[in-house]
Tab-separated table of C-alpha atoms in Angstrom:
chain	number	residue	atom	x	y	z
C	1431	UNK	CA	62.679	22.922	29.972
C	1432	UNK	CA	64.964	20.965	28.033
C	1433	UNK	CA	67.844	23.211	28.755
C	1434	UNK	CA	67.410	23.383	32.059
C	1435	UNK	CA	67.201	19.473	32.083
C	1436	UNK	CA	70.637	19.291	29.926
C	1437	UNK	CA	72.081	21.742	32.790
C	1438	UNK	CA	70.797	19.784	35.747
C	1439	UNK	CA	72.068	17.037	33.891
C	1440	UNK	CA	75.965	18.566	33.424
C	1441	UNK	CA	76.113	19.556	36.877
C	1442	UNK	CA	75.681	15.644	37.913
C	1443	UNK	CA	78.955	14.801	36.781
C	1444	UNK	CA	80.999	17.484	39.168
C	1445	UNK	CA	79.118	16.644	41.915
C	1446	UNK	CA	79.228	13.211	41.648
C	1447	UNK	CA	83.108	13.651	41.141
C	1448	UNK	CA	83.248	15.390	44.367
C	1449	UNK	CA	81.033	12.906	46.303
C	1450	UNK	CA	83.386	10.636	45.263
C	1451	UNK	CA	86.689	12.002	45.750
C	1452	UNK	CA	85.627	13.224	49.379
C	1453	UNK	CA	85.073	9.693	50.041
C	1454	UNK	CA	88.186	8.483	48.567
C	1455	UNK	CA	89.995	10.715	50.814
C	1456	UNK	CA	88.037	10.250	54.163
C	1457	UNK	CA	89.190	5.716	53.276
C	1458	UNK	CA	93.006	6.717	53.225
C	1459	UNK	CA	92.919	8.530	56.681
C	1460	UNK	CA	90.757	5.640	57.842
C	1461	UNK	CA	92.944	2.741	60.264
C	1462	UNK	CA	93.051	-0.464	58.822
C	1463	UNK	CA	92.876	-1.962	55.478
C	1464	UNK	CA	91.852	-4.901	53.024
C	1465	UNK	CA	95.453	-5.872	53.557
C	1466	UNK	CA	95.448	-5.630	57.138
C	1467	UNK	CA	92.371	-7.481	57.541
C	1468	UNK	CA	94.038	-10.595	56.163
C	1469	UNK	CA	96.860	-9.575	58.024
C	1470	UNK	CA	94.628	-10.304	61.188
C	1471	UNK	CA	92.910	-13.446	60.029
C	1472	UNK	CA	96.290	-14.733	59.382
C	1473	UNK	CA	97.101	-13.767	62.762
C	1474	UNK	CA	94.341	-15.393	64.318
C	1475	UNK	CA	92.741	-11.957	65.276
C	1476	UNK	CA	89.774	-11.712	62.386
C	1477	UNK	CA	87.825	-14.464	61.223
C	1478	UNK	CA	85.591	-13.316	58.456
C	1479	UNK	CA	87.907	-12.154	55.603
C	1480	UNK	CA	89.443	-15.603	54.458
C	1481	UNK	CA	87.958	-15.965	51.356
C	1482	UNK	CA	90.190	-13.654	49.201
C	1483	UNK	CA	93.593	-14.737	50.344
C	1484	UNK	CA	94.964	-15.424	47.025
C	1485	UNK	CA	91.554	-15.404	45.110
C	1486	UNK	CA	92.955	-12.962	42.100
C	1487	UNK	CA	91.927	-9.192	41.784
C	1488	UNK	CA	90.298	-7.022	43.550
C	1489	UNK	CA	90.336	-4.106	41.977
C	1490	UNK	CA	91.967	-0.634	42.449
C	1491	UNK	CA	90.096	1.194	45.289
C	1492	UNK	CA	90.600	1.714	49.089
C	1493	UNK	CA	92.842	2.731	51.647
C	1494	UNK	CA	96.342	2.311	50.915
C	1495	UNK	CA	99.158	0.917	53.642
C	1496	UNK	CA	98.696	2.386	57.093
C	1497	UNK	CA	100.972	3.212	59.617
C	1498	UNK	CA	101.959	0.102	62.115
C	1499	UNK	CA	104.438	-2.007	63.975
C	1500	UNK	CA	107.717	-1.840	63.876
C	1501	UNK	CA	109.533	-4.204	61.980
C	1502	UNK	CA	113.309	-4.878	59.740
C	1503	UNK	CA	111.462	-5.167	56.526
C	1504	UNK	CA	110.236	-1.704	55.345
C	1505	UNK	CA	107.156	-3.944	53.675
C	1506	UNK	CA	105.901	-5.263	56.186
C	1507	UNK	CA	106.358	-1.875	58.403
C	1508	UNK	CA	103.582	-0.571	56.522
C	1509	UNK	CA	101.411	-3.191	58.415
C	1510	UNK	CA	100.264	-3.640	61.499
C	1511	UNK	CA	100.944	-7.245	62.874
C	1512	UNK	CA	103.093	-7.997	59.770
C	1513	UNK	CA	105.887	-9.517	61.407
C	1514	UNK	CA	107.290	-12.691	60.771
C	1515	UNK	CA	105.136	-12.481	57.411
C	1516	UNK	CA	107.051	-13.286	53.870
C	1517	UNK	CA	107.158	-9.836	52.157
C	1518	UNK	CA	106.471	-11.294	48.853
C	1519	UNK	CA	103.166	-11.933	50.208
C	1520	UNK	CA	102.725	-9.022	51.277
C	1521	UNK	CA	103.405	-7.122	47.989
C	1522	UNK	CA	101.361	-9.630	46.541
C	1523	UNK	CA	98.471	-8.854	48.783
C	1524	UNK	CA	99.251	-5.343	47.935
C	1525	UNK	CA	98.962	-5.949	44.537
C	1526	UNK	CA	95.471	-8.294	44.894
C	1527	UNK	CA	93.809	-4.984	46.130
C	1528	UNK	CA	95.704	-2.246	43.926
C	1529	UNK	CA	97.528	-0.705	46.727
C	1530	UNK	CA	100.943	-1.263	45.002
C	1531	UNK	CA	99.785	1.851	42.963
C	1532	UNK	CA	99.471	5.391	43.867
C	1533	UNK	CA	96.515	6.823	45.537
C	1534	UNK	CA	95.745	9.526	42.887
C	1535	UNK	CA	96.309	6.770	40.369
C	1536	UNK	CA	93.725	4.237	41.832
C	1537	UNK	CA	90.863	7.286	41.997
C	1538	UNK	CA	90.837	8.042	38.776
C	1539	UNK	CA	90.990	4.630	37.366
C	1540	UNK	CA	88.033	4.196	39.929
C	1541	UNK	CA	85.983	6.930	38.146
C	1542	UNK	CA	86.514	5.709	34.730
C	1543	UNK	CA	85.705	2.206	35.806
C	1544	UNK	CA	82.430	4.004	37.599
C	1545	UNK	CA	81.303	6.261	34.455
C	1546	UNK	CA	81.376	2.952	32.466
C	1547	UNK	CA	79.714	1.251	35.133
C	1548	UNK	CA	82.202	-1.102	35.954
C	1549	UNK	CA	82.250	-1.482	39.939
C	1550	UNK	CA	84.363	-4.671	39.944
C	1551	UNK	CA	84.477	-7.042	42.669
C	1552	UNK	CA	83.793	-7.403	46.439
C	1553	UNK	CA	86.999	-8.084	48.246
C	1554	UNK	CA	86.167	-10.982	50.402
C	1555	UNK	CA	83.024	-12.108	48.635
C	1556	UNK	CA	84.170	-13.480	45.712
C	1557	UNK	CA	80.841	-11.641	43.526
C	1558	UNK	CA	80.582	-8.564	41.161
C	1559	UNK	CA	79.206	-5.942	43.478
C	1560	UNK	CA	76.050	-4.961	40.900
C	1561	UNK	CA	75.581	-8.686	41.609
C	1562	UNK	CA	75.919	-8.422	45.394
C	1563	UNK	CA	73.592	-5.249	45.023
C	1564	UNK	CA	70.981	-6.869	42.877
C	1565	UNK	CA	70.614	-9.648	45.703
C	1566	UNK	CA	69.609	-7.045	48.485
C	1567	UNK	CA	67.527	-4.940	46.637
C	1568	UNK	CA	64.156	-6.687	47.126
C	1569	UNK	CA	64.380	-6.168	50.718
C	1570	UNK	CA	65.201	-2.700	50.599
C	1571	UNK	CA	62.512	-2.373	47.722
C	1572	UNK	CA	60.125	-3.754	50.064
C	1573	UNK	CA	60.767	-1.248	53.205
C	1574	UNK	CA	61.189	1.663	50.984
C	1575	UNK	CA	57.738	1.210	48.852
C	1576	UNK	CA	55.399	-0.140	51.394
C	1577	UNK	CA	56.903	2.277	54.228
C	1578	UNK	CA	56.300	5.485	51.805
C	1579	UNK	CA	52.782	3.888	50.967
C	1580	UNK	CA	52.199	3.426	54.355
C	1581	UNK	CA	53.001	6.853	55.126
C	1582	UNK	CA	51.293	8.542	52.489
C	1583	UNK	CA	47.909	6.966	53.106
C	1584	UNK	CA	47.862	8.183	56.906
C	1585	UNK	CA	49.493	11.589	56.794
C	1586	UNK	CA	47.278	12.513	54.047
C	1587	UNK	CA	43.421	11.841	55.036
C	1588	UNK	CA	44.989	12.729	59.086
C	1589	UNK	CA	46.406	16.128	57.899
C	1590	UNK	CA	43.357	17.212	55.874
C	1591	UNK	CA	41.284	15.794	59.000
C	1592	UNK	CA	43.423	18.592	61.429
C	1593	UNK	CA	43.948	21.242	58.665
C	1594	UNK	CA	39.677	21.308	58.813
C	1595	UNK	CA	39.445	21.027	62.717
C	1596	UNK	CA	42.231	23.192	63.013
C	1597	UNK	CA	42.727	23.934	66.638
C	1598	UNK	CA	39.864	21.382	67.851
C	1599	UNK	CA	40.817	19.302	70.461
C	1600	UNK	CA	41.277	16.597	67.411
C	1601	UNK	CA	44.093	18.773	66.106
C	1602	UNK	CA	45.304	19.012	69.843
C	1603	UNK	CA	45.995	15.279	70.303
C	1604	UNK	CA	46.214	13.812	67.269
C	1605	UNK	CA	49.426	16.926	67.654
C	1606	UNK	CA	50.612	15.261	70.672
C	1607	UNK	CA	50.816	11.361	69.557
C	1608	UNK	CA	52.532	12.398	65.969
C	1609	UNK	CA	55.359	14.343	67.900
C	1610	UNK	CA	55.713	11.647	70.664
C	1611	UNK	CA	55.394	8.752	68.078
C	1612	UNK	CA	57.975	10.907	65.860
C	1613	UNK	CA	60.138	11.034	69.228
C	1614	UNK	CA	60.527	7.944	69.825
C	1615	UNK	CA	63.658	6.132	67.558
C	1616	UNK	CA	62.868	3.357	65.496
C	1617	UNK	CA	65.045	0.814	66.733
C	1618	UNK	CA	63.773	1.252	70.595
C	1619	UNK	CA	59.929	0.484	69.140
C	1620	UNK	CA	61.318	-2.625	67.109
C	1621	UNK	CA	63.083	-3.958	70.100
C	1622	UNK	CA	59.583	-3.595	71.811
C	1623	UNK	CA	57.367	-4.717	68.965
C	1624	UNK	CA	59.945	-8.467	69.276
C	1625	UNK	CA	59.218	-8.453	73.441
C	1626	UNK	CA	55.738	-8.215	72.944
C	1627	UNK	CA	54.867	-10.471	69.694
C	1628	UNK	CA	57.770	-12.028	68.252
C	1629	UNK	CA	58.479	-14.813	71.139
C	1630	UNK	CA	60.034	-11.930	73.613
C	1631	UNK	CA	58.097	-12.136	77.178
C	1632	UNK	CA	54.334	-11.966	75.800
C	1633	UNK	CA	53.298	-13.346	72.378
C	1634	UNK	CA	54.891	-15.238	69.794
C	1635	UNK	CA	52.635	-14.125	66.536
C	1636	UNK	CA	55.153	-13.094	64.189
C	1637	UNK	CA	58.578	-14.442	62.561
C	1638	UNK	CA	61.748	-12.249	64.007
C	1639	UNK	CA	64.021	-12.545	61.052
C	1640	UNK	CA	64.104	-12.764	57.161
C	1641	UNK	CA	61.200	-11.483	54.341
C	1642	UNK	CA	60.023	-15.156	53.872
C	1643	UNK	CA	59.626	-18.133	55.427
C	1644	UNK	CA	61.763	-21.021	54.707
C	1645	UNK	CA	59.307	-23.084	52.717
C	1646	UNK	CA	58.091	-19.869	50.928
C	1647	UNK	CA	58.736	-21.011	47.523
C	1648	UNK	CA	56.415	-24.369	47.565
C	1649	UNK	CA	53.759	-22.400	48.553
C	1650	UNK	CA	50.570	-21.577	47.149
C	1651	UNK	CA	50.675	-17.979	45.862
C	1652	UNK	CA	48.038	-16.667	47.854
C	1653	UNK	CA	50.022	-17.789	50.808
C	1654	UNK	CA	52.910	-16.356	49.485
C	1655	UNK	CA	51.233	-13.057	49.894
C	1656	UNK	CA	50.028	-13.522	53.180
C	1657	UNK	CA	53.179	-14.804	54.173
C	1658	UNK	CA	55.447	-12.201	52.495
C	1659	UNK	CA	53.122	-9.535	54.912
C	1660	UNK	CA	53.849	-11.270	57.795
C	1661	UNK	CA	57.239	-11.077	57.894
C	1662	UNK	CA	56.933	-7.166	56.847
C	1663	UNK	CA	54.321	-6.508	59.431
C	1664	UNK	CA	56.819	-5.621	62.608
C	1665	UNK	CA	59.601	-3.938	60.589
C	1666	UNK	CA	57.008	-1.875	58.878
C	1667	UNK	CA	55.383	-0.564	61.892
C	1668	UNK	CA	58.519	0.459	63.554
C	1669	UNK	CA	59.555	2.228	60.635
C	1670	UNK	CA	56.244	4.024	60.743
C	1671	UNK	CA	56.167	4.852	64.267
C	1672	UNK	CA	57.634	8.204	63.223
C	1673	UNK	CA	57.882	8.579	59.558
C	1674	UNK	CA	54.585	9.818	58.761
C	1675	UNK	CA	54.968	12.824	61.131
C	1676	UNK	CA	56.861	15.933	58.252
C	1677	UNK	CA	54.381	14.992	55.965
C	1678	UNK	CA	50.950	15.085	58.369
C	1679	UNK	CA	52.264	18.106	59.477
C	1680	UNK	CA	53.094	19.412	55.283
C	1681	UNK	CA	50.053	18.426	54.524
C	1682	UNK	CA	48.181	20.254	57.379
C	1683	UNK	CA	49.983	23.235	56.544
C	1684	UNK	CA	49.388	22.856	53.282
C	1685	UNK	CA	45.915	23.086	53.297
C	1686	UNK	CA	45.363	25.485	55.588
C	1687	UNK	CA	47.346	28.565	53.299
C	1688	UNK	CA	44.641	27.164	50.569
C	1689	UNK	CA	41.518	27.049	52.622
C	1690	UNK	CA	42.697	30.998	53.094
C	1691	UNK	CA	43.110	31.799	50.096
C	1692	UNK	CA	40.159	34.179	47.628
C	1693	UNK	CA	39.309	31.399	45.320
C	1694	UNK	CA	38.210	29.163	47.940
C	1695	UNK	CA	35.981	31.703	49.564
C	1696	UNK	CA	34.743	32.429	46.347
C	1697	UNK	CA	33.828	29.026	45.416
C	1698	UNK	CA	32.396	28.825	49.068
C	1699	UNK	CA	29.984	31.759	47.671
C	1700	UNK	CA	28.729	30.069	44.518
C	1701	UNK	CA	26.901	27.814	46.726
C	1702	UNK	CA	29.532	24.825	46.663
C	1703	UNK	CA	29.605	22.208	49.862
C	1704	UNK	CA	32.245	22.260	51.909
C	1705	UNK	CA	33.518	18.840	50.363
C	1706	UNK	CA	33.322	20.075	46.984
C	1707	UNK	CA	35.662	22.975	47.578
C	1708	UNK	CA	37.648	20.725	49.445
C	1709	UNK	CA	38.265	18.077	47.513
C	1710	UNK	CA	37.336	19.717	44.413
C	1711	UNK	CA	39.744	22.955	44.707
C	1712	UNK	CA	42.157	23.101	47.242
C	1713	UNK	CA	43.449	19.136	47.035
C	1714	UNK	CA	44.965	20.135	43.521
C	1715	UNK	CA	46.913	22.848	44.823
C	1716	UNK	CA	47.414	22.073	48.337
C	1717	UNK	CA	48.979	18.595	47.333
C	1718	UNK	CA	51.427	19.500	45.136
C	1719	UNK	CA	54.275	20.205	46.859
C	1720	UNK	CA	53.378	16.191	48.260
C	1721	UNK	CA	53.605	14.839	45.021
C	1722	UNK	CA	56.517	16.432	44.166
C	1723	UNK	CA	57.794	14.947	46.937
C	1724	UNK	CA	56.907	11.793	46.537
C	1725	UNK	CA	60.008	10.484	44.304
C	1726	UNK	CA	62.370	12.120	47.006
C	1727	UNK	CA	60.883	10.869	49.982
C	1728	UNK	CA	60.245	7.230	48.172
C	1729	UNK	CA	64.277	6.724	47.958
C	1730	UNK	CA	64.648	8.622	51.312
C	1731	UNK	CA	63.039	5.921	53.038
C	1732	UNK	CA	64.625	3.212	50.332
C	1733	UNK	CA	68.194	4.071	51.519
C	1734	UNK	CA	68.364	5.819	54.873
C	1735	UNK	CA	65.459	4.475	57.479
C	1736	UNK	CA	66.179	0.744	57.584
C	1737	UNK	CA	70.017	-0.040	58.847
C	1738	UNK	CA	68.966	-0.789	62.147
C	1739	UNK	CA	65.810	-2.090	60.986
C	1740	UNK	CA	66.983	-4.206	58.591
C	1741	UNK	CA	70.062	-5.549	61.811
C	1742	UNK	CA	67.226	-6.333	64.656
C	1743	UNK	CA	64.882	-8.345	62.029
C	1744	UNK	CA	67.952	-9.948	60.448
C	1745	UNK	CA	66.689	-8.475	56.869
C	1746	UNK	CA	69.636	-8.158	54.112
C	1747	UNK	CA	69.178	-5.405	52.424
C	1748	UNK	CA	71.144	-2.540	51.259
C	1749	UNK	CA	71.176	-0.653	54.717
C	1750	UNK	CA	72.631	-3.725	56.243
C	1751	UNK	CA	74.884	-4.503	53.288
C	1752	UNK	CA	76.715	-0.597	53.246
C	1753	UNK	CA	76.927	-0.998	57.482
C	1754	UNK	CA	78.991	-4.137	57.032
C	1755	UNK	CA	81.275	-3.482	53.986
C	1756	UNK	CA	82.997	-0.171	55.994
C	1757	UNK	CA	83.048	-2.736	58.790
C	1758	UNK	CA	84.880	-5.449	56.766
C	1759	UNK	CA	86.676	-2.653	54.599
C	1760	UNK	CA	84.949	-4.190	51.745
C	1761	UNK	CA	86.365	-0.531	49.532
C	1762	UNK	CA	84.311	-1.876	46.041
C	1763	UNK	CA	80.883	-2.207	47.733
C	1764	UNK	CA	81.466	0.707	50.132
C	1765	UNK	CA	82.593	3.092	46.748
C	1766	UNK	CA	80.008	1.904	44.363
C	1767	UNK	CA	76.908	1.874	46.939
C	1768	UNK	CA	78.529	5.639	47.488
C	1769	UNK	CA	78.569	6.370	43.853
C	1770	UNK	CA	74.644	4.566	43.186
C	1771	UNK	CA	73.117	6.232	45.662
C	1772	UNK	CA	74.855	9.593	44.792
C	1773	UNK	CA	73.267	9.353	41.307
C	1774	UNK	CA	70.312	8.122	42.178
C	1775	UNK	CA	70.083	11.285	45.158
C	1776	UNK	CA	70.155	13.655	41.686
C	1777	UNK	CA	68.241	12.382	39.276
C	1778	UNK	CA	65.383	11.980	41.736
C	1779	UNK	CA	66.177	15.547	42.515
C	1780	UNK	CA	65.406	16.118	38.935
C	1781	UNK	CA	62.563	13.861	38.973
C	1782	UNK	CA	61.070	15.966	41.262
C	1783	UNK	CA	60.978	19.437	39.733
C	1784	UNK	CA	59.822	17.384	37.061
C	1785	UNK	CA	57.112	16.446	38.960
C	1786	UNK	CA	56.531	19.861	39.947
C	1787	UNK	CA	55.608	20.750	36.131
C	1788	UNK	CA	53.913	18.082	35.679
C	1789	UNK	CA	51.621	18.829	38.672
C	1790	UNK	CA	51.645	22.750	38.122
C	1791	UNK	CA	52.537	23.474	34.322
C	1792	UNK	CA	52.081	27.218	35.591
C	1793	UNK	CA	55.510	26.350	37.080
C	1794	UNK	CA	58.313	26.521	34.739
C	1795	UNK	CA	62.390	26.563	35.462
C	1796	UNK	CA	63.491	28.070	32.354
C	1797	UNK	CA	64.446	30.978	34.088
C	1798	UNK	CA	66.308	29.481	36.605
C	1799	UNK	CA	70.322	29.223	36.319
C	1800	UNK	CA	70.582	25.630	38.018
């Protein structure tokens, strides 16, 4: 096991080097730029990216200079709606984000400032982005645990319910509401949940933006709770709408090629009730490949299911965070959520083969190559 640990553990660092340099080279055929974003404010055309003009370093990542206008100084060609500008500034813009140094040299001083952990600085926020990162994690903590809570405690009691009454009419609709529910996109059910109770046309019962109220901190702790809840309660429910659909139907499936198999009809014949085979045999077995599951589908739901979520309920978490650093070209945080979440996609890989063992020790990945 070790070994195979130590190998899973090597291959990380190609992969993440790929992951990585793919992005790297997707941001230099992207339009636009750190540079030209100030470029624009100056211009009167962009009015979010003022902070950084002239605010020291930002560090040696992005897109370099992009094609543009035409223009008598070969600096300020580089840039669209450069004219008129002093080139001096523009070089030292140039030189505020690293672009006055070659691509291939700002990538690889990127990944040995990223295997040290070093992500530097957002461009136009004036923070460390582990600093920016650390201030939207609770809300994406809070999405990603309760909604994979959430989702465990229905599909599993509902999918043992339909793998027992399999083909009832039970199975039948319970069938039909999972795969409409699991139709219909998150965003359109959130937009609806606000109408209805969150002072749209009908009811105004609970808050429409933030995880707290504005007061949360002088009060009581038990109304912290309650009030920490209900600002979760709509963004959790549209998140859940469809997400507990795979693993009803995993768990359905699951149980069903146990319930077949000889050990539970021989356990059947020893006199057992049908709960005690149930629960007491084939949950062990049939659940496994849930638990094993569990890590992946835990930081599935922490990283990919609440952008839009976390937009229409005015939540700032990490979803929200990624969306608007590509907007603003905002290379540091756009590179080092790429590079977190990489790492973090593998070693819960690991984690869950791990898990696997753990579960099953009859399983064992010695003898596999990877």
């Amino acid at each position: 096991m070790l070994a195979y640990i130590a190998r899973r553990l090597l291959l990380m660092i190609p992969t993440l080097f790929g992951i990585m340099l793919i992005s790297f080279i997707v941001v230099q055929f992207a339009p636009g730029g750190p540079v030209e974003r100030v470029i624009a404010q100056l211009q009167g055309a962009d009015t979010s990216a003022t902070s950084r003009i002239g605010g020291g370093s930002g560090g040696d990542l992005g897109a370099g200079p992009q094609p543009g206008s035409l223009s008598g100084d070969p600096v300020a060609s580089r840039y669209r709606g450069a004219q008129g500008l002093d080139p001096e500034f523009i070089k030292s813009l140039e030189r505020q984000f690293g672009f006055d140094k070659p691509a291939h040299e700002r990538f690889f001083k990127m990944i040995w400032d990223y295997a040290r952990f070093d992500f530097g600085q957002s461009y136009f926020r004036d923070v460390s982005v582990l600093q920016l990162i650390k201030e939207k994690l609770p809300v994406s903590i809070s999405l990603g645990l309760w909604m994979t809570l959430i989702s465990y405690a229905i599909s599993i009691p509902l999918g043992i319910r339909k793998a027992v009454s399999d083909g009832s009419a039970f199975d039948v609709w319970t069938s039909g509401v999972i795969v409409i529910g699991y139709a219909i996109p998150g965003f359109l059910f959130a937009i609806l949940l606000i109408v209805l109770f969150a002072g749209g046309s009908f009811f105004d019962v609970f808050p429409l933006r933030g995880l707290t109220s504005d007061n949360w901190a002088s009060l009581p702790w038990y109304q912290k709770i309650t009030d920490y809840f209900w600002h979760l309660t709509l963004p959790l429910i549209a998140l859940a709408v469809g997400a507990f659909a795979t693993t009803t139907l995993l768990t359905k499936n699951s149980f069903l090629d146990e319930i077949r198999k000889q050990y539970v009809q021989t356990a059947r014949m020893k006199g057992l009730s049908e709960r005690q085979v149930l629960y007491g045999h084939v949950f062990r077995n049939a659940m496994l490949i849930l638990i094993a599951g569990f890590p992946g589908t835990f930081i599935s739901a922490f990283f990919t299911g609440s952008l839009l979520i976390e937009t229409i309920f005015s939540l700032d978490g990490l979803g929200l965070l990624g969306f608007e650093s590509v907007v603003n070209r905002d290379y540091p945080v756009v590179f080092a959520t790429a590079y977190i979440f990489g790492l973090l996609g593998l070693l819960v890989g690991l984690l869950s083969d791990l898990t696997y063992t753990w579960v099953d020790p009859r399983i064992d990945f010695e003898g596999r190559s990877v």
